[in-house]
Amino acid sequence: MKKLFFVLLPISTLVACSGNAETTDTHDDVSMDTTSVDSLTIDSLALENPDRIKIDVSKMMAKASEEYSLPLTIDSTFIADLDTDGNNEEGNMTNAEAIYLSFDFVDNDPTSMASYDVETFIRLDSMKIRGEYEDYQDHLDLGQARFSNASIIGKVSINENQTMLIWTTDYATYEACPYGYGTCVFGTLFHDNVGQNTVLLGEISGGGDAPYWGSTLVTSKITADKVKMKSVSENGGDEDPETGEEIIESSSTDLVVKITAEGFSKN
C-alpha cells in the first residue's frame, strides 16, 4: 500500500522498479528507470557492471555502524528499533548510493513491491537537490509522500569473499485519508567490494482510506547460504452483515532466497 500517490488495494501493493543512471558519488540529481539487469556472472565477479553508476563503495561501506553475525534475524522488533528519522548524518545515504544499491533487485513479490520505497526516496531527495522540496511540501496533496529517508544500518560477513550491506528506507504520507507509511530493510550482497544484487529483508508498512486499511509485515532469517523470508498481509474495513464485526482477511507467504557466488538467487 505504498505508492507516491496512494491508491487503496485489498493488500498493500507497490510498483516495482529498479534503476540506473550515470552519476558520481555526490549528492547529484539522478533518476531511476525500470530496467532490471541480470546478476553478475562468476567470470565477471571482480568487475563492476558498466551499466551501473560509479560511486565510492568503500566510503559507503564505512557508513555501516553495526557489525552483525550469522545467523541474523530481521523481525518486527529489529525493524521498530531502527533509527530512521534521517538525523544520523554518518549513516544517511546519498541519492547516488541509493541508485547503486537498487541497481538489481531480486525478482520476488515482497522485494519488487518494496523497491518502490527506494524510488520514493530518490525522487524526494532529487527535489531537495534541485531546490524544489519546499515548494513540494507547500503543495502536498492527500496520499503523497510527506518525507522519505534512507540510511546504512550495518553489514554482515557471509563468507571470505562476500559481505551483505544492510540498509533501510522509511516514509510516510500526509496525515489524512488516504494515508500510507512504511519502513523497509534491504540487504545488498557485495563480492570483493563489488555490488551484486539486493533483496528485501524486512518491512513494516500499511495504509488505507477509512474504513478500509491494509498492513504488511515481512521478516527474515539470514544464514551463510540463504535468506528465509515470511510475508504476512492483512486488510479489512468491511463488516459482517450478520454480526457487525469487521471482516479481516490475512495471507502469508514463505520464501527462500539462496546466497550464491553470483549473488542472491530465488529458489
mmCIF file of C-alpha atoms in Angstrom:
data_model
loop_
_atom_site.group_PDB
_atom_site.id
_atom_site.type_symbol
_atom_site.label_atom_id
_atom_site.label_comp_id
_atom_site.label_asym_id
_atom_site.label_seq_id
_atom_site.Cartn_x
_atom_site.Cartn_y
_atom_site.Cartn_z
ATOM 1 C CA MET A 1 0.000 0.000 0.000
ATOM 2 C CA LYS A 2 2.887 2.177 -0.768
ATOM 3 C CA LYS A 3 2.736 4.430 -3.752
ATOM 4 C CA LEU A 4 3.808 8.022 -4.007
ATOM 5 C CA PHE A 5 0.226 8.716 -4.921
ATOM 6 C CA PHE A 6 -1.612 6.321 -2.639
ATOM 7 C CA VAL A 7 -4.236 4.035 -4.131
ATOM 8 C CA LEU A 8 -6.103 1.632 -1.898
ATOM 9 C CA LEU A 9 -5.954 -2.019 -2.873
ATOM 10 C CA PRO A 10 -7.068 -5.152 -0.995
ATOM 11 C CA ILE A 11 -3.498 -5.730 0.176
ATOM 12 C CA SER A 12 -0.570 -3.335 0.443
ATOM 13 C CA THR A 13 0.946 -3.075 -3.029
ATOM 14 C CA LEU A 14 3.777 -1.257 -4.692
ATOM 15 C CA VAL A 15 5.001 -0.682 -8.210
ATOM 16 C CA ALA A 16 8.322 -2.436 -8.767
ATOM 17 C CA CYS A 17 11.310 -0.537 -10.179
ATOM 18 C CA SER A 18 14.998 -0.550 -10.091
ATOM 19 C CA GLY A 19 17.314 1.957 -11.565
ATOM 20 C CA ASN A 20 20.470 3.019 -13.210
ATOM 21 C CA ALA A 21 21.829 6.355 -14.339
ATOM 22 C CA GLU A 22 25.208 7.942 -14.882
ATOM 23 C CA THR A 23 26.447 9.888 -11.896
ATOM 24 C CA THR A 24 29.254 10.027 -9.363
ATOM 25 C CA ASP A 25 29.320 9.539 -5.612
ATOM 26 C CA THR A 26 27.996 13.014 -4.893
ATOM 27 C CA HIS A 27 24.576 14.247 -3.867
ATOM 28 C CA ASP A 28 23.629 14.689 -7.524
ATOM 29 C CA ASP A 29 20.234 14.939 -9.153
ATOM 30 C CA VAL A 30 19.707 11.489 -10.603
ATOM 31 C CA SER A 31 16.732 9.409 -11.628
ATOM 32 C CA MET A 32 15.839 5.750 -11.986
ATOM 33 C CA ASP A 33 14.437 3.737 -14.856
ATOM 34 C CA THR A 34 12.528 0.483 -14.670
ATOM 35 C CA THR A 35 15.101 -1.707 -16.380
ATOM 36 C CA SER A 36 16.228 -4.756 -14.431
ATOM 37 C CA VAL A 37 19.595 -6.388 -15.117
ATOM 38 C CA ASP A 38 20.859 -9.867 -14.512
ATOM 39 C CA SER A 39 23.205 -10.762 -11.663
ATOM 40 C CA LEU A 40 26.919 -10.710 -12.368
ATOM 41 C CA THR A 41 28.371 -13.937 -13.695
ATOM 42 C CA ILE A 42 31.143 -15.781 -11.886
ATOM 43 C CA ASP A 43 33.640 -14.763 -14.574
ATOM 44 C CA SER A 44 32.920 -11.065 -14.024
ATOM 45 C CA LEU A 45 32.617 -11.001 -10.248
ATOM 46 C CA ALA A 46 35.747 -8.890 -9.960
ATOM 47 C CA LEU A 47 34.442 -6.304 -12.459
ATOM 48 C CA GLU A 48 31.797 -3.644 -11.984
ATOM 49 C CA ASN A 49 28.844 -3.825 -14.390
ATOM 50 C CA PRO A 50 29.431 -0.979 -16.884
ATOM 51 C CA ASP A 51 25.753 -0.004 -16.774
ATOM 52 C CA ARG A 52 25.883 0.614 -13.027
ATOM 53 C CA ILE A 53 26.697 4.080 -11.745
ATOM 54 C CA LYS A 54 30.126 4.599 -10.239
ATOM 55 C CA ILE A 55 30.395 5.513 -6.549
ATOM 56 C CA ASP A 56 32.977 5.240 -3.794
ATOM 57 C CA VAL A 57 31.913 1.838 -2.432
ATOM 58 C CA SER A 58 34.459 1.898 0.400
ATOM 59 C CA LYS A 59 33.106 5.232 1.594
ATOM 60 C CA MET A 60 29.560 3.887 1.530
ATOM 61 C CA MET A 61 30.505 0.683 3.373
ATOM 62 C CA ALA A 62 32.235 2.760 6.050
ATOM 63 C CA LYS A 63 28.821 4.206 6.966
ATOM 64 C CA ALA A 64 27.816 0.822 8.426
ATOM 65 C CA SER A 65 27.840 1.364 12.192
ATOM 66 C CA GLU A 66 26.915 -2.212 13.131
ATOM 67 C CA GLU A 67 28.808 -5.462 12.531
ATOM 68 C CA TYR A 68 26.307 -8.305 12.674
ATOM 69 C CA SER A 69 26.998 -12.036 12.914
ATOM 70 C CA LEU A 70 25.193 -15.015 11.438
ATOM 71 C CA PRO A 71 22.549 -16.215 11.832
ATOM 72 C CA LEU A 72 20.843 -12.816 11.774
ATOM 73 C CA THR A 73 17.107 -12.409 12.358
ATOM 74 C CA ILE A 74 15.248 -9.402 10.981
ATOM 75 C CA ASP A 75 11.961 -9.344 12.913
ATOM 76 C CA SER A 76 9.410 -6.700 13.899
ATOM 77 C CA THR A 77 11.482 -5.669 16.931
ATOM 78 C CA PHE A 78 14.618 -5.225 14.805
ATOM 79 C CA ILE A 79 12.699 -3.008 12.375
ATOM 80 C CA ALA A 80 10.876 -0.999 15.045
ATOM 81 C CA ASP A 81 14.159 -0.248 16.861
ATOM 82 C CA LEU A 82 15.839 1.254 13.799
ATOM 83 C CA ASP A 83 16.840 4.908 13.788
ATOM 84 C CA THR A 84 15.048 6.010 10.607
ATOM 85 C CA ASP A 85 14.394 9.705 11.242
ATOM 86 C CA GLY A 86 17.219 10.857 8.965
ATOM 87 C CA ASN A 87 19.161 12.519 11.787
ATOM 88 C CA ASN A 88 22.014 10.013 11.718
ATOM 89 C CA GLU A 89 24.221 12.033 9.398
ATOM 90 C CA GLU A 90 27.013 9.442 9.363
ATOM 91 C CA GLY A 91 24.648 6.748 8.113
ATOM 92 C CA ASN A 92 22.433 8.801 5.806
ATOM 93 C CA MET A 93 22.523 7.594 2.202
ATOM 94 C CA THR A 94 23.107 9.826 -0.784
ATOM 95 C CA ASN A 95 20.961 9.847 -3.879
ATOM 96 C CA ALA A 96 23.718 8.119 -5.858
ATOM 97 C CA GLU A 97 24.223 5.406 -3.231
ATOM 98 C CA ALA A 98 20.502 4.584 -3.306
ATOM 99 C CA ILE A 99 20.638 4.146 -7.071
ATOM 100 C CA TYR A 100 23.771 1.996 -6.846
ATOM 101 C CA LEU A 101 22.229 -0.313 -4.236
ATOM 102 C CA SER A 102 18.921 -0.595 -6.092
ATOM 103 C CA PHE A 103 20.546 -1.451 -9.419
ATOM 104 C CA ASP A 104 19.417 -5.097 -9.366
ATOM 105 C CA PHE A 105 16.573 -6.311 -7.139
ATOM 106 C CA VAL A 106 15.733 -9.979 -6.627
ATOM 107 C CA ASP A 107 12.602 -10.865 -8.571
ATOM 108 C CA ASN A 108 10.138 -11.841 -5.859
ATOM 109 C CA ASP A 109 6.913 -10.122 -4.829
ATOM 110 C CA PRO A 110 7.973 -8.674 -1.456
ATOM 111 C CA THR A 111 11.178 -7.218 -2.902
ATOM 112 C CA SER A 112 9.603 -5.965 -6.124
ATOM 113 C CA MET A 113 6.861 -4.155 -4.237
ATOM 114 C CA ALA A 114 9.144 -2.664 -1.588
ATOM 115 C CA SER A 115 11.610 -1.415 -4.194
ATOM 116 C CA TYR A 116 9.176 1.444 -4.844
ATOM 117 C CA ASP A 117 10.164 2.872 -1.455
ATOM 118 C CA VAL A 118 13.682 3.385 -2.787
ATOM 119 C CA GLU A 119 12.393 5.277 -5.798
ATOM 120 C CA THR A 120 10.318 7.446 -3.458
ATOM 121 C CA PHE A 121 13.482 8.373 -1.551
ATOM 122 C CA ILE A 122 15.347 9.157 -4.759
ATOM 123 C CA ARG A 123 12.502 11.325 -6.056
ATOM 124 C CA LEU A 124 12.169 13.374 -2.896
ATOM 125 C CA ASP A 125 15.929 13.649 -2.413
ATOM 126 C CA SER A 126 16.248 14.846 -6.018
ATOM 127 C CA MET A 127 13.728 17.583 -5.206
ATOM 128 C CA LYS A 128 15.974 18.716 -2.354
ATOM 129 C CA ILE A 129 18.967 18.788 -4.702
ATOM 130 C CA ARG A 130 17.065 20.890 -7.258
ATOM 131 C CA GLY A 131 15.663 23.222 -4.599
ATOM 132 C CA GLU A 132 12.090 22.059 -5.214
ATOM 133 C CA TYR A 133 11.411 20.292 -1.921
ATOM 134 C CA GLU A 134 9.942 23.245 -0.019
ATOM 135 C CA ASP A 135 7.535 24.007 -2.854
ATOM 136 C CA TYR A 136 6.563 20.326 -2.949
ATOM 137 C CA GLN A 137 5.815 20.429 0.787
ATOM 138 C CA ASP A 138 3.780 23.611 0.388
ATOM 139 C CA HIS A 139 1.577 21.947 -2.213
ATOM 140 C CA LEU A 140 1.485 18.454 -0.710
ATOM 141 C CA ASP A 141 -1.717 16.628 -1.619
ATOM 142 C CA LEU A 142 -3.508 13.736 0.045
ATOM 143 C CA GLY A 143 -1.706 10.430 -0.403
ATOM 144 C CA GLN A 144 1.621 11.965 -1.450
ATOM 145 C CA ALA A 145 4.815 11.055 0.403
ATOM 146 C CA ARG A 146 5.461 13.695 3.086
ATOM 147 C CA PHE A 147 9.027 12.517 3.752
ATOM 148 C CA SER A 148 11.395 9.699 2.854
ATOM 149 C CA ASN A 149 14.707 8.784 4.500
ATOM 150 C CA ALA A 150 17.337 6.180 3.657
ATOM 151 C CA SER A 151 20.336 5.097 5.694
ATOM 152 C CA ILE A 152 23.019 2.445 6.038
ATOM 153 C CA ILE A 153 22.447 0.237 9.092
ATOM 154 C CA GLY A 154 25.307 -2.239 9.180
ATOM 155 C CA LYS A 155 26.921 -5.198 7.477
ATOM 156 C CA VAL A 156 27.413 -8.900 7.999
ATOM 157 C CA SER A 157 30.139 -11.177 6.627
ATOM 158 C CA ILE A 158 28.693 -14.058 4.603
ATOM 159 C CA ASN A 159 31.998 -15.721 3.680
ATOM 160 C CA GLU A 160 35.590 -14.694 2.960
ATOM 161 C CA ASN A 161 34.553 -13.053 -0.317
ATOM 162 C CA GLN A 162 31.004 -11.823 0.286
ATOM 163 C CA THR A 163 29.567 -9.182 2.586
ATOM 164 C CA MET A 164 25.951 -8.137 2.959
ATOM 165 C CA LEU A 165 25.299 -4.435 3.444
ATOM 166 C CA ILE A 166 22.067 -3.803 5.356
ATOM 167 C CA TRP A 167 20.195 -0.553 4.751
ATOM 168 C CA THR A 168 16.765 0.919 5.296
ATOM 169 C CA THR A 169 14.167 3.271 3.870
ATOM 170 C CA ASP A 170 11.365 4.979 5.766
ATOM 171 C CA TYR A 171 8.469 7.101 4.517
ATOM 172 C CA ALA A 172 5.017 8.393 5.392
ATOM 173 C CA THR A 173 2.318 10.312 3.557
ATOM 174 C CA TYR A 174 0.319 13.347 4.603
ATOM 175 C CA GLU A 175 -1.607 12.565 7.803
ATOM 176 C CA ALA A 176 -5.059 12.193 6.286
ATOM 177 C CA CYS A 177 -7.019 9.633 4.289
ATOM 178 C CA PRO A 178 -5.820 8.122 2.119
ATOM 179 C CA TYR A 179 -2.592 7.515 4.012
ATOM 180 C CA GLY A 180 0.441 5.259 3.813
ATOM 181 C CA TYR A 181 3.640 4.539 5.723
ATOM 182 C CA GLY A 182 6.460 2.036 5.627
ATOM 183 C CA THR A 183 9.863 1.044 6.920
ATOM 184 C CA CYS A 184 11.844 -1.421 4.812
ATOM 185 C CA VAL A 185 15.139 -3.217 5.438
ATOM 186 C CA PHE A 186 17.181 -4.301 2.413
ATOM 187 C CA GLY A 187 20.299 -6.428 2.050
ATOM 188 C CA THR A 188 22.771 -5.939 -0.803
ATOM 189 C CA LEU A 189 25.432 -8.567 -1.459
ATOM 190 C CA PHE A 190 28.982 -7.480 -2.300
ATOM 191 C CA HIS A 191 31.706 -9.700 -3.715
ATOM 192 C CA ASP A 192 35.140 -8.199 -3.058
ATOM 193 C CA ASN A 193 33.579 -4.732 -2.769
ATOM 194 C CA VAL A 194 31.564 -5.094 -5.981
ATOM 195 C CA GLY A 195 27.783 -4.837 -5.646
ATOM 196 C CA GLN A 196 25.819 -7.874 -6.795
ATOM 197 C CA ASN A 197 22.076 -7.666 -6.096
ATOM 198 C CA THR A 198 19.556 -6.726 -3.423
ATOM 199 C CA VAL A 199 16.700 -8.417 -1.577
ATOM 200 C CA LEU A 200 14.094 -7.205 0.913
ATOM 201 C CA LEU A 201 14.844 -8.477 4.426
ATOM 202 C CA GLY A 202 12.122 -6.820 6.484
ATOM 203 C CA GLU A 203 9.148 -4.493 6.261
ATOM 204 C CA ILE A 204 6.508 -2.864 8.437
ATOM 205 C CA SER A 205 4.045 -0.925 6.294
ATOM 206 C CA GLY A 206 0.420 -0.044 5.941
ATOM 207 C CA GLY A 207 -2.149 2.447 4.801
ATOM 208 C CA GLY A 208 -5.767 2.905 3.979
ATOM 209 C CA ASP A 209 -8.725 5.082 3.195
ATOM 210 C CA ALA A 210 -11.184 4.763 6.074
ATOM 211 C CA PRO A 211 -12.804 2.457 6.782
ATOM 212 C CA TYR A 212 -10.521 0.319 4.605
ATOM 213 C CA TRP A 213 -6.955 -0.441 5.657
ATOM 214 C CA GLY A 214 -4.102 -2.847 4.978
ATOM 215 C CA SER A 215 -0.782 -3.785 6.526
ATOM 216 C CA THR A 216 2.297 -5.816 5.624
ATOM 217 C CA LEU A 217 4.937 -7.436 7.838
ATOM 218 C CA VAL A 218 7.996 -9.075 6.285
ATOM 219 C CA THR A 219 10.580 -10.839 8.451
ATOM 220 C CA SER A 220 13.611 -12.949 7.609
ATOM 221 C CA LYS A 221 16.440 -15.087 8.925
ATOM 222 C CA ILE A 222 19.842 -14.816 7.248
ATOM 223 C CA THR A 223 22.337 -17.675 7.244
ATOM 224 C CA ALA A 224 25.506 -18.276 5.226
ATOM 225 C CA ASP A 225 23.680 -19.899 2.313
ATOM 226 C CA LYS A 226 20.158 -18.458 2.266
ATOM 227 C CA VAL A 227 17.593 -15.919 3.400
ATOM 228 C CA LYS A 228 14.321 -17.377 4.689
ATOM 229 C CA MET A 229 11.533 -14.809 4.386
ATOM 230 C CA LYS A 230 7.971 -14.641 5.671
ATOM 231 C CA SER A 231 5.459 -12.066 4.419
ATOM 232 C CA VAL A 232 2.130 -11.529 6.196
ATOM 233 C CA SER A 233 -0.504 -9.159 4.795
ATOM 234 C CA GLU A 234 -3.815 -8.162 6.364
ATOM 235 C CA ASN A 235 -6.637 -5.922 5.201
ATOM 236 C CA GLY A 236 -10.057 -5.001 6.478
ATOM 237 C CA GLY A 237 -12.816 -2.421 6.551
ATOM 238 C CA ASP A 238 -15.915 -4.372 5.608
ATOM 239 C CA GLU A 239 -18.389 -5.585 8.217
ATOM 240 C CA ASP A 240 -20.119 -8.925 8.509
ATOM 241 C CA PRO A 241 -23.801 -8.090 7.855
ATOM 242 C CA GLU A 242 -24.961 -10.639 10.422
ATOM 243 C CA THR A 243 -22.589 -9.979 13.313
ATOM 244 C CA GLY A 244 -21.477 -6.407 12.588
ATOM 245 C CA GLU A 245 -17.879 -7.456 13.202
ATOM 246 C CA GLU A 246 -15.096 -6.281 10.943
ATOM 247 C CA ILE A 247 -14.011 -8.763 8.284
ATOM 248 C CA ILE A 248 -10.220 -9.105 8.305
ATOM 249 C CA GLU A 249 -8.500 -11.051 5.566
ATOM 250 C CA SER A 250 -4.987 -12.352 6.027
ATOM 251 C CA SER A 251 -2.461 -14.074 3.785
ATOM 252 C CA SER A 252 1.005 -15.455 4.478
ATOM 253 C CA THR A 253 3.852 -16.398 2.133
ATOM 254 C CA ASP A 254 7.141 -18.156 2.895
ATOM 255 C CA LEU A 255 10.092 -17.663 0.566
ATOM 256 C CA VAL A 256 13.693 -18.831 0.381
ATOM 257 C CA VAL A 257 16.366 -16.845 -1.456
ATOM 258 C CA LYS A 258 19.679 -18.652 -1.895
ATOM 259 C CA ILE A 259 23.033 -16.929 -1.471
ATOM 260 C CA THR A 260 25.358 -17.973 -4.305
ATOM 261 C CA ALA A 261 28.700 -16.769 -5.650
ATOM 262 C CA GLU A 262 26.761 -14.719 -8.218
ATOM 263 C CA GLY A 263 24.538 -13.135 -5.552
ATOM 264 C CA PHE A 264 21.011 -13.768 -4.351
ATOM 265 C CA SER A 265 19.103 -16.349 -6.368
ATOM 266 C CA LYS A 266 15.404 -17.031 -5.954
ATOM 267 C CA ASN A 267 14.853 -20.690 -5.010
#
